[in-house]
């Protein structure tokens, strides 16, 4: 069992017909917790029913809520989610919200110091308040996991490069990989060449790139590992990449072979994509049966 702290947005994903609890780092935390790890969430909520229900949910799923701050002056996070005919999502992320104003405290400093890994994304750095807190917490972390979550207009080239240079592990999707490679003036065209290029430029030994239904590529200690994906019927893609990352981190931090880790993570991501919402409950036996149905 690994001890992990996740930092960033906790919010409500508002779909055309319903709403569900989400936020990339909370989705990652949720999957890590479901896989038996000890997880703390660093974030902030507003006063009122939306915040109270979110906090209740975090407690119910077993995530440590001690670093969830409650703000009077800012509302709980909310995102309007639009799905296209293929189930792919686009987002309208309301600003400012409570999670934009995460304060540095002795409690969240202690949580990060005492964790095996610290997970953060780029969206949580869109506001100066949370960004300043994030940079201070990064300095205390043993193993820093950066999940790019590029949501225009909430990032800059300079911010991404800064965060990548501080990370020990970076997770991209394929579009993000090529966007960032261009920022760094890469002349390479292949995925593997660009992964190695970014690894060298940022001194990051561990990089993973997800490729939607085509699976993922993992560079881990100078060796590539591949999974070509699983055939499913997509319901919605919300949270699939987050569950993938949570599953991959869980496996790697618990010393599972990197090939098995990426196979497992792709299976969990696929199971989430063929379910509704970001955090469906998935048992270990379901995952094993999905990978090896016979």
PDB file of C-alpha atoms in Angstrom:
ATOM      1  CA  UNK A   1       0.000   0.000   0.000  1.00  0.00           C
ATOM      2  CA  UNK A   2       1.354   3.415  -0.991  1.00  0.00           C
ATOM      3  CA  UNK A   3       0.698   6.760   0.709  1.00  0.00           C
ATOM      4  CA  UNK A   4      -0.257   9.444  -1.841  1.00  0.00           C
ATOM      5  CA  UNK A   5      -1.395  13.070  -1.686  1.00  0.00           C
ATOM      6  CA  UNK A   6      -3.365  14.577  -4.584  1.00  0.00           C
ATOM      7  CA  UNK A   7      -3.683  18.334  -5.131  1.00  0.00           C
ATOM      8  CA  UNK A   8      -6.208  20.408  -7.061  1.00  0.00           C
ATOM      9  CA  UNK A   9      -9.777  20.718  -8.193  1.00  0.00           C
ATOM     10  CA  UNK A  10     -12.766  19.022  -6.555  1.00  0.00           C
ATOM     11  CA  UNK A  11     -16.025  19.903  -8.286  1.00  0.00           C
ATOM     12  CA  UNK A  12     -19.358  18.947  -9.778  1.00  0.00           C
ATOM     13  CA  UNK A  13     -19.458  17.807 -13.416  1.00  0.00           C
ATOM     14  CA  UNK A  14     -22.825  19.080 -14.655  1.00  0.00           C
ATOM     15  CA  UNK A  15     -24.154  17.033 -17.598  1.00  0.00           C
ATOM     16  CA  UNK A  16     -27.265  17.921 -19.639  1.00  0.00           C
ATOM     17  CA  UNK A  17     -29.432  15.556 -17.552  1.00  0.00           C
ATOM     18  CA  UNK A  18     -27.616  15.140 -14.216  1.00  0.00           C
ATOM     19  CA  UNK A  19     -24.521  16.062 -12.196  1.00  0.00           C
ATOM     20  CA  UNK A  20     -21.694  13.965 -10.761  1.00  0.00           C
ATOM     21  CA  UNK A  21     -18.726  14.577  -8.501  1.00  0.00           C
ATOM     22  CA  UNK A  22     -15.427  14.959 -10.342  1.00  0.00           C
ATOM     23  CA  UNK A  23     -12.238  16.949 -10.888  1.00  0.00           C
ATOM     24  CA  UNK A  24      -9.176  15.213 -12.340  1.00  0.00           C
ATOM     25  CA  UNK A  25      -7.087  14.987  -9.140  1.00  0.00           C
ATOM     26  CA  UNK A  26     -10.111  13.810  -7.132  1.00  0.00           C
ATOM     27  CA  UNK A  27     -10.826  11.157  -9.777  1.00  0.00           C
ATOM     28  CA  UNK A  28      -7.189  10.016  -9.534  1.00  0.00           C
ATOM     29  CA  UNK A  29      -7.426  10.002  -5.733  1.00  0.00           C
ATOM     30  CA  UNK A  30     -10.661   8.034  -5.877  1.00  0.00           C
ATOM     31  CA  UNK A  31      -9.165   5.298  -8.035  1.00  0.00           C
ATOM     32  CA  UNK A  32      -5.994   5.150  -5.924  1.00  0.00           C
ATOM     33  CA  UNK A  33      -8.136   4.755  -2.796  1.00  0.00           C
ATOM     34  CA  UNK A  34     -10.339   2.100  -4.431  1.00  0.00           C
ATOM     35  CA  UNK A  35      -7.176   0.109  -5.197  1.00  0.00           C
ATOM     36  CA  UNK A  36      -6.218   0.031  -1.507  1.00  0.00           C
ATOM     37  CA  UNK A  37      -3.840   2.973  -1.119  1.00  0.00           C
ATOM     38  CA  UNK A  38      -3.780   5.598   1.650  1.00  0.00           C
ATOM     39  CA  UNK A  39      -4.857   8.829  -0.076  1.00  0.00           C
ATOM     40  CA  UNK A  40      -5.168  12.456   1.068  1.00  0.00           C
ATOM     41  CA  UNK A  41      -6.846  15.158  -1.055  1.00  0.00           C
ATOM     42  CA  UNK A  42      -5.653  18.777  -0.848  1.00  0.00           C
ATOM     43  CA  UNK A  43      -8.367  21.129  -2.137  1.00  0.00           C
ATOM     44  CA  UNK A  44     -11.061  23.641  -1.180  1.00  0.00           C
ATOM     45  CA  UNK A  45     -14.867  23.809  -1.298  1.00  0.00           C
ATOM     46  CA  UNK A  46     -17.420  26.542  -0.699  1.00  0.00           C
ATOM     47  CA  UNK A  47     -20.096  26.812   1.960  1.00  0.00           C
ATOM     48  CA  UNK A  48     -23.499  25.340   1.172  1.00  0.00           C
ATOM     49  CA  UNK A  49     -25.021  22.104  -0.048  1.00  0.00           C
ATOM     50  CA  UNK A  50     -22.706  21.460  -3.023  1.00  0.00           C
ATOM     51  CA  UNK A  51     -19.616  21.720  -0.826  1.00  0.00           C
ATOM     52  CA  UNK A  52     -21.136  19.673   1.981  1.00  0.00           C
ATOM     53  CA  UNK A  53     -22.124  16.847  -0.376  1.00  0.00           C
ATOM     54  CA  UNK A  54     -18.664  16.825  -1.935  1.00  0.00           C
ATOM     55  CA  UNK A  55     -16.993  16.587   1.463  1.00  0.00           C
ATOM     56  CA  UNK A  56     -19.394  13.846   2.521  1.00  0.00           C
ATOM     57  CA  UNK A  57     -18.519  11.894  -0.640  1.00  0.00           C
ATOM     58  CA  UNK A  58     -14.761  12.248  -0.042  1.00  0.00           C
ATOM     59  CA  UNK A  59     -15.213  10.848   3.472  1.00  0.00           C
ATOM     60  CA  UNK A  60     -17.494   8.035   2.258  1.00  0.00           C
ATOM     61  CA  UNK A  61     -14.995   6.708  -0.297  1.00  0.00           C
ATOM     62  CA  UNK A  62     -12.247   6.697   2.342  1.00  0.00           C
ATOM     63  CA  UNK A  63     -10.073   9.577   1.114  1.00  0.00           C
ATOM     64  CA  UNK A  64      -8.505  11.552   3.972  1.00  0.00           C
ATOM     65  CA  UNK A  65     -10.421  14.873   4.109  1.00  0.00           C
ATOM     66  CA  UNK A  66      -8.128  16.698   6.570  1.00  0.00           C
ATOM     67  CA  UNK A  67      -6.688  18.957   3.821  1.00  0.00           C
ATOM     68  CA  UNK A  68     -10.042  20.053   2.353  1.00  0.00           C
ATOM     69  CA  UNK A  69     -10.469  23.752   3.151  1.00  0.00           C
ATOM     70  CA  UNK A  70     -13.885  25.469   3.359  1.00  0.00           C
ATOM     71  CA  UNK A  71     -14.083  29.014   1.951  1.00  0.00           C
ATOM     72  CA  UNK A  72     -16.868  31.476   2.696  1.00  0.00           C
ATOM     73  CA  UNK A  73     -16.163  33.832  -0.183  1.00  0.00           C
ATOM     74  CA  UNK A  74     -15.896  31.357  -3.094  1.00  0.00           C
ATOM     75  CA  UNK A  75     -18.319  28.755  -4.431  1.00  0.00           C
ATOM     76  CA  UNK A  76     -17.656  25.028  -4.817  1.00  0.00           C
ATOM     77  CA  UNK A  77     -16.226  24.052  -8.197  1.00  0.00           C
ATOM     78  CA  UNK A  78     -18.559  23.433 -11.116  1.00  0.00           C
ATOM     79  CA  UNK A  79     -17.944  22.325 -14.716  1.00  0.00           C
ATOM     80  CA  UNK A  80     -20.503  22.226 -17.502  1.00  0.00           C
ATOM     81  CA  UNK A  81     -19.832  19.043 -19.512  1.00  0.00           C
ATOM     82  CA  UNK A  82     -20.878  18.698 -23.150  1.00  0.00           C
ATOM     83  CA  UNK A  83     -20.718  15.249 -24.817  1.00  0.00           C
ATOM     84  CA  UNK A  84     -20.524  14.728 -28.582  1.00  0.00           C
ATOM     85  CA  UNK A  85     -22.104  11.780 -30.438  1.00  0.00           C
ATOM     86  CA  UNK A  86     -19.031   9.620 -29.687  1.00  0.00           C
ATOM     87  CA  UNK A  87     -19.164  10.306 -25.948  1.00  0.00           C
ATOM     88  CA  UNK A  88     -16.107  12.596 -25.989  1.00  0.00           C
ATOM     89  CA  UNK A  89     -16.394  15.488 -23.561  1.00  0.00           C
ATOM     90  CA  UNK A  90     -15.731  19.217 -23.730  1.00  0.00           C
ATOM     91  CA  UNK A  91     -15.826  21.467 -20.671  1.00  0.00           C
ATOM     92  CA  UNK A  92     -16.868  24.909 -19.459  1.00  0.00           C
ATOM     93  CA  UNK A  93     -14.936  25.334 -16.196  1.00  0.00           C
ATOM     94  CA  UNK A  94     -16.360  28.037 -13.923  1.00  0.00           C
ATOM     95  CA  UNK A  95     -13.898  30.580 -12.463  1.00  0.00           C
ATOM     96  CA  UNK A  96     -13.053  31.600  -9.790  1.00  0.00           C
ATOM     97  CA  UNK A  97     -14.009  28.760  -7.469  1.00  0.00           C
ATOM     98  CA  UNK A  98     -12.918  27.628  -4.016  1.00  0.00           C
ATOM     99  CA  UNK A  99     -10.271  25.231  -5.375  1.00  0.00           C
ATOM    100  CA  UNK A 100      -8.555  28.203  -7.067  1.00  0.00           C
ATOM    101  CA  UNK A 101      -7.779  29.555  -3.586  1.00  0.00           C
ATOM    102  CA  UNK A 102      -6.066  26.639  -1.782  1.00  0.00           C
ATOM    103  CA  UNK A 103      -4.001  28.007   1.110  1.00  0.00           C
ATOM    104  CA  UNK A 104      -0.657  26.639   2.296  1.00  0.00           C
ATOM    105  CA  UNK A 105      -1.072  25.141   5.786  1.00  0.00           C
ATOM    106  CA  UNK A 106       0.977  23.043   8.177  1.00  0.00           C
ATOM    107  CA  UNK A 107      -1.537  20.219   7.646  1.00  0.00           C
ATOM    108  CA  UNK A 108      -1.119  20.018   3.869  1.00  0.00           C
ATOM    109  CA  UNK A 109       2.667  20.502   4.144  1.00  0.00           C
ATOM    110  CA  UNK A 110       2.825  17.547   6.544  1.00  0.00           C
ATOM    111  CA  UNK A 111       0.614  15.396   4.266  1.00  0.00           C
ATOM    112  CA  UNK A 112       2.920  15.958   1.283  1.00  0.00           C
ATOM    113  CA  UNK A 113       6.127  15.438   3.287  1.00  0.00           C
ATOM    114  CA  UNK A 114       4.857  12.119   4.642  1.00  0.00           C
ATOM    115  CA  UNK A 115       3.614  10.723   1.304  1.00  0.00           C
ATOM    116  CA  UNK A 116       5.362   8.398  -1.134  1.00  0.00           C
ATOM    117  CA  UNK A 117       4.067  10.495  -4.045  1.00  0.00           C
ATOM    118  CA  UNK A 118       2.408  13.843  -4.787  1.00  0.00           C
ATOM    119  CA  UNK A 119      -0.019  14.118  -7.726  1.00  0.00           C
ATOM    120  CA  UNK A 120      -0.914  17.455  -9.326  1.00  0.00           C
ATOM    121  CA  UNK A 121      -2.204  18.811 -12.643  1.00  0.00           C
ATOM    122  CA  UNK A 122      -1.871  21.978 -14.665  1.00  0.00           C
ATOM    123  CA  UNK A 123      -5.479  23.165 -14.200  1.00  0.00           C
ATOM    124  CA  UNK A 124      -4.977  23.656 -10.450  1.00  0.00           C
ATOM    125  CA  UNK A 125      -2.327  26.277 -11.255  1.00  0.00           C
ATOM    126  CA  UNK A 126      -4.666  28.567 -13.232  1.00  0.00           C
ATOM    127  CA  UNK A 127      -5.020  30.974 -10.273  1.00  0.00           C
ATOM    128  CA  UNK A 128      -2.103  32.595  -8.470  1.00  0.00           C
ATOM    129  CA  UNK A 129      -3.322  31.528  -5.003  1.00  0.00           C
ATOM    130  CA  UNK A 130      -3.434  27.767  -5.624  1.00  0.00           C
ATOM    131  CA  UNK A 131      -0.407  28.029  -7.937  1.00  0.00           C
ATOM    132  CA  UNK A 132       1.753  29.517  -5.168  1.00  0.00           C
ATOM    133  CA  UNK A 133       0.619  26.811  -2.750  1.00  0.00           C
ATOM    134  CA  UNK A 134       1.325  24.105  -5.331  1.00  0.00           C
ATOM    135  CA  UNK A 135       4.883  25.275  -5.982  1.00  0.00           C
ATOM    136  CA  UNK A 136       5.654  25.310  -2.253  1.00  0.00           C
ATOM    137  CA  UNK A 137       4.217  21.802  -1.772  1.00  0.00           C
ATOM    138  CA  UNK A 138       6.139  20.415  -4.762  1.00  0.00           C
ATOM    139  CA  UNK A 139       9.382  21.301  -2.982  1.00  0.00           C
ATOM    140  CA  UNK A 140       8.384  19.027  -0.073  1.00  0.00           C
ATOM    141  CA  UNK A 141       7.412  15.978  -2.178  1.00  0.00           C
ATOM    142  CA  UNK A 142       9.459  12.776  -2.505  1.00  0.00           C
ATOM    143  CA  UNK A 143       8.083  11.750  -5.926  1.00  0.00           C
ATOM    144  CA  UNK A 144       6.249  14.294  -8.054  1.00  0.00           C
ATOM    145  CA  UNK A 145       3.614  13.154 -10.577  1.00  0.00           C
ATOM    146  CA  UNK A 146       2.451  15.789 -13.081  1.00  0.00           C
ATOM    147  CA  UNK A 147      -0.792  15.108 -14.950  1.00  0.00           C
ATOM    148  CA  UNK A 148      -1.136  17.580 -17.801  1.00  0.00           C
ATOM    149  CA  UNK A 149      -4.778  18.510 -18.117  1.00  0.00           C
ATOM    150  CA  UNK A 150      -4.776  21.150 -20.835  1.00  0.00           C
ATOM    151  CA  UNK A 151      -7.959  23.189 -20.703  1.00  0.00           C
ATOM    152  CA  UNK A 152      -7.654  26.407 -22.751  1.00  0.00           C
ATOM    153  CA  UNK A 153      -7.284  29.213 -21.735  1.00  0.00           C
ATOM    154  CA  UNK A 154      -6.089  28.056 -18.302  1.00  0.00           C
ATOM    155  CA  UNK A 155      -2.404  27.378 -18.967  1.00  0.00           C
ATOM    156  CA  UNK A 156       0.706  28.885 -20.517  1.00  0.00           C
ATOM    157  CA  UNK A 157       3.722  27.369 -22.217  1.00  0.00           C
ATOM    158  CA  UNK A 158       5.945  28.777 -19.446  1.00  0.00           C
ATOM    159  CA  UNK A 159       3.848  27.235 -16.663  1.00  0.00           C
ATOM    160  CA  UNK A 160       3.858  23.782 -18.276  1.00  0.00           C
ATOM    161  CA  UNK A 161       7.630  23.830 -18.762  1.00  0.00           C
ATOM    162  CA  UNK A 162       8.129  24.936 -15.143  1.00  0.00           C
ATOM    163  CA  UNK A 163       5.966  22.103 -13.809  1.00  0.00           C
ATOM    164  CA  UNK A 164       7.536  19.493 -16.098  1.00  0.00           C
ATOM    165  CA  UNK A 165      11.003  20.474 -14.901  1.00  0.00           C
ATOM    166  CA  UNK A 166       9.907  19.787 -11.314  1.00  0.00           C
ATOM    167  CA  UNK A 167       8.256  16.416 -12.048  1.00  0.00           C
ATOM    168  CA  UNK A 168       9.580  12.854 -11.680  1.00  0.00           C
ATOM    169  CA  UNK A 169       6.681  11.407 -13.714  1.00  0.00           C
ATOM    170  CA  UNK A 170       4.665  13.143 -16.458  1.00  0.00           C
ATOM    171  CA  UNK A 171       1.408  11.921 -17.983  1.00  0.00           C
ATOM    172  CA  UNK A 172       0.202  13.277 -21.339  1.00  0.00           C
ATOM    173  CA  UNK A 173      -2.463  12.335 -23.819  1.00  0.00           C
ATOM    174  CA  UNK A 174      -1.184  12.127 -27.404  1.00  0.00           C
ATOM    175  CA  UNK A 175      -2.410  15.617 -28.378  1.00  0.00           C
ATOM    176  CA  UNK A 176      -0.769  17.130 -25.304  1.00  0.00           C
ATOM    177  CA  UNK A 177       2.510  15.372 -26.061  1.00  0.00           C
ATOM    178  CA  UNK A 178       2.783  16.933 -29.510  1.00  0.00           C
ATOM    179  CA  UNK A 179       1.658  20.361 -28.280  1.00  0.00           C
ATOM    180  CA  UNK A 180       4.346  20.377 -25.594  1.00  0.00           C
ATOM    181  CA  UNK A 181       6.982  18.958 -27.957  1.00  0.00           C
ATOM    182  CA  UNK A 182       6.351  21.955 -30.214  1.00  0.00           C
ATOM    183  CA  UNK A 183       6.787  24.318 -27.231  1.00  0.00           C
ATOM    184  CA  UNK A 184      10.222  22.761 -26.693  1.00  0.00           C
ATOM    185  CA  UNK A 185      11.118  23.092 -30.414  1.00  0.00           C
ATOM    186  CA  UNK A 186      11.220  19.361 -31.089  1.00  0.00           C
ATOM    187  CA  UNK A 187      11.929  18.447 -34.714  1.00  0.00           C
ATOM    188  CA  UNK A 188      10.881  14.829 -34.159  1.00  0.00           C
ATOM    189  CA  UNK A 189       7.724  13.313 -35.647  1.00  0.00           C
ATOM    190  CA  UNK A 190       7.319   9.941 -33.913  1.00  0.00           C
ATOM    191  CA  UNK A 191       5.751   9.528 -30.479  1.00  0.00           C
ATOM    192  CA  UNK A 192       8.706   7.613 -29.040  1.00  0.00           C
ATOM    193  CA  UNK A 193      11.231  10.174 -30.250  1.00  0.00           C
ATOM    194  CA  UNK A 194       9.215  13.003 -28.709  1.00  0.00           C
ATOM    195  CA  UNK A 195       8.812  11.134 -25.414  1.00  0.00           C
ATOM    196  CA  UNK A 196      12.583  10.656 -25.204  1.00  0.00           C
ATOM    197  CA  UNK A 197      13.126  14.276 -26.257  1.00  0.00           C
ATOM    198  CA  UNK A 198      10.893  15.562 -23.427  1.00  0.00           C
ATOM    199  CA  UNK A 199      12.474  13.104 -20.981  1.00  0.00           C
ATOM    200  CA  UNK A 200      15.925  14.511 -21.768  1.00  0.00           C
ATOM    201  CA  UNK A 201      14.817  18.164 -21.860  1.00  0.00           C
ATOM    202  CA  UNK A 202      13.061  17.986 -18.486  1.00  0.00           C
ATOM    203  CA  UNK A 203      15.245  15.297 -16.845  1.00  0.00           C
ATOM    204  CA  UNK A 204      12.144  13.128 -16.267  1.00  0.00           C
ATOM    205  CA  UNK A 205      12.745   9.357 -16.345  1.00  0.00           C
ATOM    206  CA  UNK A 206       9.094   8.314 -16.218  1.00  0.00           C
ATOM    207  CA  UNK A 207       6.659   9.480 -18.928  1.00  0.00           C
ATOM    208  CA  UNK A 208       3.326   7.991 -19.984  1.00  0.00           C
ATOM    209  CA  UNK A 209       1.226   8.933 -23.016  1.00  0.00           C
ATOM    210  CA  UNK A 210      -2.367   7.773 -23.395  1.00  0.00           C
ATOM    211  CA  UNK A 211      -3.752   7.228 -26.903  1.00  0.00           C
ATOM    212  CA  UNK A 212      -7.496   6.968 -26.319  1.00  0.00           C
ATOM    213  CA  UNK A 213      -8.859   3.605 -27.487  1.00  0.00           C
ATOM    214  CA  UNK A 214      -5.394   2.761 -28.886  1.00  0.00           C
ATOM    215  CA  UNK A 215      -3.986   2.274 -25.380  1.00  0.00           C
ATOM    216  CA  UNK A 216      -0.828   3.833 -23.953  1.00  0.00           C
ATOM    217  CA  UNK A 217       2.969   4.066 -24.108  1.00  0.00           C
ATOM    218  CA  UNK A 218       5.096   4.157 -20.952  1.00  0.00           C
ATOM    219  CA  UNK A 219       8.761   5.162 -20.742  1.00  0.00           C
ATOM    220  CA  UNK A 220      10.053   3.819 -17.455  1.00  0.00           C
ATOM    221  CA  UNK A 221      13.741   3.867 -16.541  1.00  0.00           C
ATOM    222  CA  UNK A 222      14.829   4.118 -20.189  1.00  0.00           C
ATOM    223  CA  UNK A 223      12.600   1.286 -21.501  1.00  0.00           C
ATOM    224  CA  UNK A 224       9.310   1.507 -23.434  1.00  0.00           C
ATOM    225  CA  UNK A 225       6.208  -0.500 -22.491  1.00  0.00           C
ATOM    226  CA  UNK A 226       3.076  -0.652 -24.655  1.00  0.00           C
ATOM    227  CA  UNK A 227      -0.588  -1.549 -24.492  1.00  0.00           C
ATOM    228  CA  UNK A 228      -2.640  -1.353 -27.700  1.00  0.00           C
ATOM    229  CA  UNK A 229      -5.999  -0.758 -25.980  1.00  0.00           C
ATOM    230  CA  UNK A 230      -9.217  -2.727 -25.475  1.00  0.00           C
ATOM    231  CA  UNK A 231     -12.303  -2.844 -27.687  1.00  0.00           C
ATOM    232  CA  UNK A 232     -15.288  -1.329 -25.865  1.00  0.00           C
ATOM    233  CA  UNK A 233     -18.475   0.615 -26.495  1.00  0.00           C
ATOM    234  CA  UNK A 234     -17.827   4.116 -25.128  1.00  0.00           C
ATOM    235  CA  UNK A 235     -20.537   5.637 -22.918  1.00  0.00           C
ATOM    236  CA  UNK A 236     -18.520   8.699 -21.939  1.00  0.00           C
ATOM    237  CA  UNK A 237     -14.795   9.437 -21.621  1.00  0.00           C
ATOM    238  CA  UNK A 238     -15.093  11.621 -18.494  1.00  0.00           C
ATOM    239  CA  UNK A 239     -12.537  10.468 -15.925  1.00  0.00           C
ATOM    240  CA  UNK A 240     -11.175   7.550 -17.981  1.00  0.00           C
ATOM    241  CA  UNK A 241      -7.704   9.099 -18.197  1.00  0.00           C
ATOM    242  CA  UNK A 242      -7.786   9.916 -14.477  1.00  0.00           C
ATOM    243  CA  UNK A 243      -8.638   6.331 -13.525  1.00  0.00           C
ATOM    244  CA  UNK A 244      -5.926   5.156 -15.920  1.00  0.00           C
ATOM    245  CA  UNK A 245      -3.378   7.340 -14.127  1.00  0.00           C
ATOM    246  CA  UNK A 246      -4.544   6.353 -10.639  1.00  0.00           C
ATOM    247  CA  UNK A 247      -4.302   2.679 -11.588  1.00  0.00           C
ATOM    248  CA  UNK A 248      -0.868   3.072 -13.185  1.00  0.00           C
ATOM    249  CA  UNK A 249       0.524   4.997 -10.188  1.00  0.00           C
ATOM    250  CA  UNK A 250      -0.910   2.419  -7.794  1.00  0.00           C
ATOM    251  CA  UNK A 251       0.723  -0.452  -9.645  1.00  0.00           C
ATOM    252  CA  UNK A 252       4.116   1.226 -10.071  1.00  0.00           C
ATOM    253  CA  UNK A 253       4.348   2.539  -6.496  1.00  0.00           C
ATOM    254  CA  UNK A 254       3.454  -0.943  -5.246  1.00  0.00           C
ATOM    255  CA  UNK A 255       6.343  -2.389  -7.316  1.00  0.00           C
ATOM    256  CA  UNK A 256       4.329  -4.152 -10.024  1.00  0.00           C
ATOM    257  CA  UNK A 257       6.197  -4.854 -13.284  1.00  0.00           C
ATOM    258  CA  UNK A 258       5.753  -1.837 -15.641  1.00  0.00           C
ATOM    259  CA  UNK A 259       4.232  -3.948 -18.443  1.00  0.00           C
ATOM    260  CA  UNK A 260       1.637  -5.424 -16.104  1.00  0.00           C
ATOM    261  CA  UNK A 261       1.050  -1.934 -14.701  1.00  0.00           C
ATOM    262  CA  UNK A 262       0.259  -0.364 -18.091  1.00  0.00           C
ATOM    263  CA  UNK A 263      -1.949  -3.323 -19.102  1.00  0.00           C
ATOM    264  CA  UNK A 264      -3.883  -3.026 -15.844  1.00  0.00           C
ATOM    265  CA  UNK A 265      -4.227   0.762 -16.135  1.00  0.00           C
ATOM    266  CA  UNK A 266      -5.510   0.571 -19.731  1.00  0.00           C
ATOM    267  CA  UNK A 267      -8.098  -1.997 -18.641  1.00  0.00           C
ATOM    268  CA  UNK A 268      -9.366   0.247 -15.831  1.00  0.00           C
ATOM    269  CA  UNK A 269      -9.491   3.266 -18.162  1.00  0.00           C
ATOM    270  CA  UNK A 270     -11.517   1.259 -20.669  1.00  0.00           C
ATOM    271  CA  UNK A 271     -13.925   0.009 -17.994  1.00  0.00           C
ATOM    272  CA  UNK A 272     -14.517   3.619 -16.898  1.00  0.00           C
ATOM    273  CA  UNK A 273     -15.112   4.777 -20.502  1.00  0.00           C
ATOM    274  CA  UNK A 274     -17.788   2.116 -20.988  1.00  0.00           C
ATOM    275  CA  UNK A 275     -19.546   3.315 -17.805  1.00  0.00           C
ATOM    276  CA  UNK A 276     -21.360   6.548 -16.988  1.00  0.00           C
ATOM    277  CA  UNK A 277     -19.460   9.225 -15.047  1.00  0.00           C
ATOM    278  CA  UNK A 278     -15.897   9.567 -13.819  1.00  0.00           C
ATOM    279  CA  UNK A 279     -15.836   7.188 -10.848  1.00  0.00           C
ATOM    280  CA  UNK A 280     -17.763   3.933 -11.363  1.00  0.00           C
ATOM    281  CA  UNK A 281     -17.052   1.190  -8.841  1.00  0.00           C
ATOM    282  CA  UNK A 282     -14.915  -1.538 -10.405  1.00  0.00           C
ATOM    283  CA  UNK A 283     -13.786  -4.640  -8.527  1.00  0.00           C
ATOM    284  CA  UNK A 284     -10.423  -6.380  -8.856  1.00  0.00           C
ATOM    285  CA  UNK A 285     -12.187  -9.464 -10.237  1.00  0.00           C
ATOM    286  CA  UNK A 286     -13.919  -7.352 -12.931  1.00  0.00           C
ATOM    287  CA  UNK A 287     -10.577  -5.931 -14.006  1.00  0.00           C
ATOM    288  CA  UNK A 288      -8.947  -9.371 -14.151  1.00  0.00           C
ATOM    289  CA  UNK A 289     -11.887 -10.806 -16.129  1.00  0.00           C
ATOM    290  CA  UNK A 290     -11.726  -7.869 -18.533  1.00  0.00           C
ATOM    291  CA  UNK A 291      -8.002  -8.424 -19.220  1.00  0.00           C
ATOM    292  CA  UNK A 292      -8.282 -12.236 -19.418  1.00  0.00           C
ATOM    293  CA  UNK A 293     -11.888 -13.199 -20.281  1.00  0.00           C
ATOM    294  CA  UNK A 294     -11.094 -16.932 -20.729  1.00  0.00           C
TER     295      UNK A 294
END
